């Protein structure tokens, strides 16, 4: 399925989500750099040029292609009151056919973590996944010790499904993850 290479802005409780734009570079790079030590234990290894403008432009081109090809949907999360970038969410690995699913990943800058922005963003994305993308299953995975992330998923109505061994390579090492999912016909919170 081919789509336009942008998605509509999604509004949630005190936040809005939209596709990353070239003008977001400085705010994004600053937030990621300031949060590097905070984010490193939970993310794949950062490339040496990860926070450069050139790398950001490549990232945006990849995002546009993935949206157009119905493979992934990246969003930045902004605080509604002042348009400050607080983090990001990505819907990736879109599967059509018999599976009808995608995976959710998210992050928040350290100064914005624990303030409910990611929870509000995830809640806002759920209808997009089920009503706009017409998928049946949204799944997410987090490290077992990441209680903050696990709480976000539980608050948003995800059900814990078990442990996936060596599921993702985080900070250079294959790590087990707790898998969560919500289905299109599950009750919404």
CSV table of C-alpha atoms in Angstrom, one decimal:
chain,number,residue,atom,x,y,z
A,1,UNK,CA,0.0,0.0,0.0
A,2,UNK,CA,1.5,3.4,-1.0
A,3,UNK,CA,0.6,6.4,1.2
A,4,UNK,CA,1.5,10.1,1.3
A,5,UNK,CA,4.9,10.6,3.1
A,6,UNK,CA,3.3,12.5,6.0
A,7,UNK,CA,0.6,11.6,8.5
A,8,UNK,CA,-1.9,13.9,10.2
A,9,UNK,CA,-1.1,15.5,13.5
A,10,UNK,CA,-2.5,13.5,16.4
A,11,UNK,CA,-3.8,15.2,19.5
A,12,UNK,CA,-3.7,13.8,23.0
A,13,UNK,CA,-4.1,14.9,26.6
A,14,UNK,CA,-1.7,17.9,26.7
A,15,UNK,CA,0.4,16.7,23.8
A,16,UNK,CA,0.4,16.4,20.1
A,17,UNK,CA,2.3,14.1,17.8
A,18,UNK,CA,3.4,14.9,14.3
A,19,UNK,CA,6.0,13.7,11.8
A,20,UNK,CA,9.5,15.0,12.3
A,21,UNK,CA,10.4,18.1,10.1
A,22,UNK,CA,13.8,19.6,9.1
A,23,UNK,CA,13.1,22.5,11.4
A,24,UNK,CA,13.0,20.1,14.4
A,25,UNK,CA,16.7,19.3,14.2
A,26,UNK,CA,18.1,21.7,16.8
A,27,UNK,CA,15.4,20.9,19.4
A,28,UNK,CA,15.8,17.2,18.8
A,29,UNK,CA,19.6,17.1,18.8
A,30,UNK,CA,19.8,19.2,22.0
A,31,UNK,CA,17.2,17.1,23.8
A,32,UNK,CA,18.9,13.8,22.7
A,33,UNK,CA,22.3,15.1,23.7
A,34,UNK,CA,21.2,16.3,27.1
A,35,UNK,CA,19.5,13.0,27.6
A,36,UNK,CA,22.2,10.7,26.3
A,37,UNK,CA,23.2,9.0,29.5
A,38,UNK,CA,19.5,8.7,30.5
A,39,UNK,CA,18.5,7.0,27.2
A,40,UNK,CA,21.6,4.9,26.5
A,41,UNK,CA,20.6,1.9,28.7
A,42,UNK,CA,17.3,1.5,26.9
A,43,UNK,CA,18.2,2.1,23.2
A,44,UNK,CA,20.2,0.6,20.4
A,45,UNK,CA,23.8,1.9,20.2
A,46,UNK,CA,24.0,5.4,18.8
A,47,UNK,CA,26.0,6.0,15.6
A,48,UNK,CA,29.0,8.3,15.9
A,49,UNK,CA,27.2,10.9,13.7
A,50,UNK,CA,23.8,10.3,15.2
A,51,UNK,CA,23.2,13.9,16.3
A,52,UNK,CA,24.5,15.6,13.2
A,53,UNK,CA,22.3,17.6,10.8
A,54,UNK,CA,23.4,15.3,7.9
A,55,UNK,CA,22.3,12.2,9.9
A,56,UNK,CA,19.0,13.9,10.7
A,57,UNK,CA,18.4,14.6,7.1
A,58,UNK,CA,19.0,11.0,6.2
A,59,UNK,CA,16.7,9.9,9.0
A,60,UNK,CA,13.9,12.2,7.6
A,61,UNK,CA,14.3,10.8,4.1
A,62,UNK,CA,14.1,7.2,5.5
A,63,UNK,CA,11.0,8.2,7.6
A,64,UNK,CA,9.2,9.6,4.5
A,65,UNK,CA,10.0,6.4,2.5
A,66,UNK,CA,8.8,4.2,5.4
A,67,UNK,CA,5.5,6.2,5.7
A,68,UNK,CA,4.9,6.1,1.9
A,69,UNK,CA,5.6,2.4,1.8
A,70,UNK,CA,3.4,1.7,4.9
A,71,UNK,CA,6.3,0.2,6.8
A,72,UNK,CA,6.6,2.6,9.8
A,73,UNK,CA,5.2,5.8,11.2
A,74,UNK,CA,7.5,8.1,13.2
A,75,UNK,CA,6.2,10.9,15.4
A,76,UNK,CA,7.7,13.5,17.6
A,77,UNK,CA,5.8,14.3,20.8
A,78,UNK,CA,5.3,18.0,21.6
A,79,UNK,CA,3.9,19.5,24.8
A,80,UNK,CA,0.7,21.3,23.7
A,81,UNK,CA,1.1,24.4,26.0
A,82,UNK,CA,4.4,25.6,24.5
A,83,UNK,CA,5.3,23.4,21.5
A,84,UNK,CA,8.4,22.0,23.3
A,85,UNK,CA,9.7,18.6,22.0
A,86,UNK,CA,9.5,16.1,24.8
A,87,UNK,CA,10.2,12.8,23.0
A,88,UNK,CA,9.2,10.5,20.2
A,89,UNK,CA,7.1,7.5,19.2
A,90,UNK,CA,7.5,5.2,16.3
A,91,UNK,CA,5.1,2.6,14.9
A,92,UNK,CA,7.4,0.1,13.0
A,93,UNK,CA,7.3,-3.3,11.4
A,94,UNK,CA,3.8,-2.8,9.9
A,95,UNK,CA,2.5,-6.2,8.9
A,96,UNK,CA,-0.5,-6.5,6.6
A,97,UNK,CA,-2.2,-9.7,5.4
A,98,UNK,CA,-3.0,-12.3,8.1
A,99,UNK,CA,-1.1,-10.5,10.9
A,100,UNK,CA,-2.3,-6.9,10.7
A,101,UNK,CA,0.1,-5.6,13.4
A,102,UNK,CA,2.9,-3.1,14.2
A,103,UNK,CA,5.3,-2.5,17.0
A,104,UNK,CA,5.5,0.6,19.2
A,105,UNK,CA,8.7,2.2,20.4
A,106,UNK,CA,9.0,5.5,22.4
A,107,UNK,CA,11.4,7.7,24.3
A,108,UNK,CA,11.3,10.9,26.3
A,109,UNK,CA,14.0,13.4,27.1
A,110,UNK,CA,15.3,13.1,30.6
A,111,UNK,CA,13.8,16.4,31.8
A,112,UNK,CA,10.4,15.3,30.5
A,113,UNK,CA,10.4,11.7,31.8
A,114,UNK,CA,7.8,10.7,34.3
A,115,UNK,CA,5.4,13.6,33.6
A,116,UNK,CA,2.8,11.7,31.7
A,117,UNK,CA,3.7,12.9,28.2
A,118,UNK,CA,4.6,9.5,26.8
A,119,UNK,CA,1.5,7.9,28.3
A,120,UNK,CA,-0.7,10.6,26.7
A,121,UNK,CA,1.1,10.1,23.4
A,122,UNK,CA,0.6,6.3,23.5
A,123,UNK,CA,-3.0,6.7,24.3
A,124,UNK,CA,-3.4,9.1,21.4
A,125,UNK,CA,-1.7,6.7,19.0
A,126,UNK,CA,-3.9,3.7,19.8
A,127,UNK,CA,-6.9,5.0,17.8
A,128,UNK,CA,-4.6,5.9,14.9
A,129,UNK,CA,-3.3,2.3,14.8
A,130,UNK,CA,-6.7,0.7,14.9
A,131,UNK,CA,-9.0,3.3,13.1
A,132,UNK,CA,-6.6,4.9,10.6
A,133,UNK,CA,-4.1,2.2,9.8
A,134,UNK,CA,-6.8,-0.5,10.3
A,135,UNK,CA,-4.5,-2.9,12.2
A,136,UNK,CA,-5.6,-5.5,14.7
A,137,UNK,CA,-2.6,-5.7,17.1
A,138,UNK,CA,-0.2,-3.1,18.5
A,139,UNK,CA,2.7,-4.6,20.4
A,140,UNK,CA,5.6,-3.1,22.5
A,141,UNK,CA,8.6,-4.6,24.3
A,142,UNK,CA,10.7,-3.2,27.1
A,143,UNK,CA,13.5,-4.4,29.3
A,144,UNK,CA,12.3,-6.2,32.4
A,145,UNK,CA,13.9,-3.7,34.7
A,146,UNK,CA,12.3,-0.7,32.9
A,147,UNK,CA,9.5,-0.2,35.3
A,148,UNK,CA,8.7,3.3,34.0
A,149,UNK,CA,8.1,1.9,30.5
A,150,UNK,CA,6.1,-1.0,31.8
A,151,UNK,CA,3.8,1.3,33.7
A,152,UNK,CA,3.1,3.4,30.6
A,153,UNK,CA,2.0,0.3,28.7
A,154,UNK,CA,-0.2,-1.0,31.6
A,155,UNK,CA,-1.8,2.4,32.0
A,156,UNK,CA,-2.6,2.4,28.3
A,157,UNK,CA,-4.4,-1.0,28.4
A,158,UNK,CA,-1.6,-3.2,27.1
A,159,UNK,CA,-1.5,-6.8,28.4
A,160,UNK,CA,1.8,-8.4,29.3
A,161,UNK,CA,2.3,-11.5,27.2
A,162,UNK,CA,5.7,-12.9,28.3
A,163,UNK,CA,9.4,-12.7,27.8
A,164,UNK,CA,11.0,-12.7,24.4
A,165,UNK,CA,14.6,-14.0,24.7
A,166,UNK,CA,17.3,-12.0,23.0
A,167,UNK,CA,14.6,-9.8,21.4
A,168,UNK,CA,16.4,-6.6,20.7
A,169,UNK,CA,20.0,-5.4,20.6
A,170,UNK,CA,20.2,-2.6,23.3
A,171,UNK,CA,23.3,-0.6,23.9
A,172,UNK,CA,25.4,-3.3,22.0
A,173,UNK,CA,24.0,-6.4,23.7
A,174,UNK,CA,21.1,-8.8,22.9
A,175,UNK,CA,18.6,-8.4,25.7
A,176,UNK,CA,15.5,-10.2,26.8
A,177,UNK,CA,12.3,-8.1,26.7
A,178,UNK,CA,8.9,-8.2,28.2
A,179,UNK,CA,6.3,-8.2,25.4
A,180,UNK,CA,3.0,-6.3,25.7
A,181,UNK,CA,0.1,-6.0,23.3
A,182,UNK,CA,-3.2,-4.4,22.8
A,183,UNK,CA,-5.8,-5.6,20.3
A,184,UNK,CA,-8.3,-3.6,18.3
A,185,UNK,CA,-11.2,-5.1,20.3
A,186,UNK,CA,-9.6,-4.7,23.7
A,187,UNK,CA,-11.2,-2.2,26.1
A,188,UNK,CA,-9.6,1.3,26.0
A,189,UNK,CA,-8.3,3.1,29.1
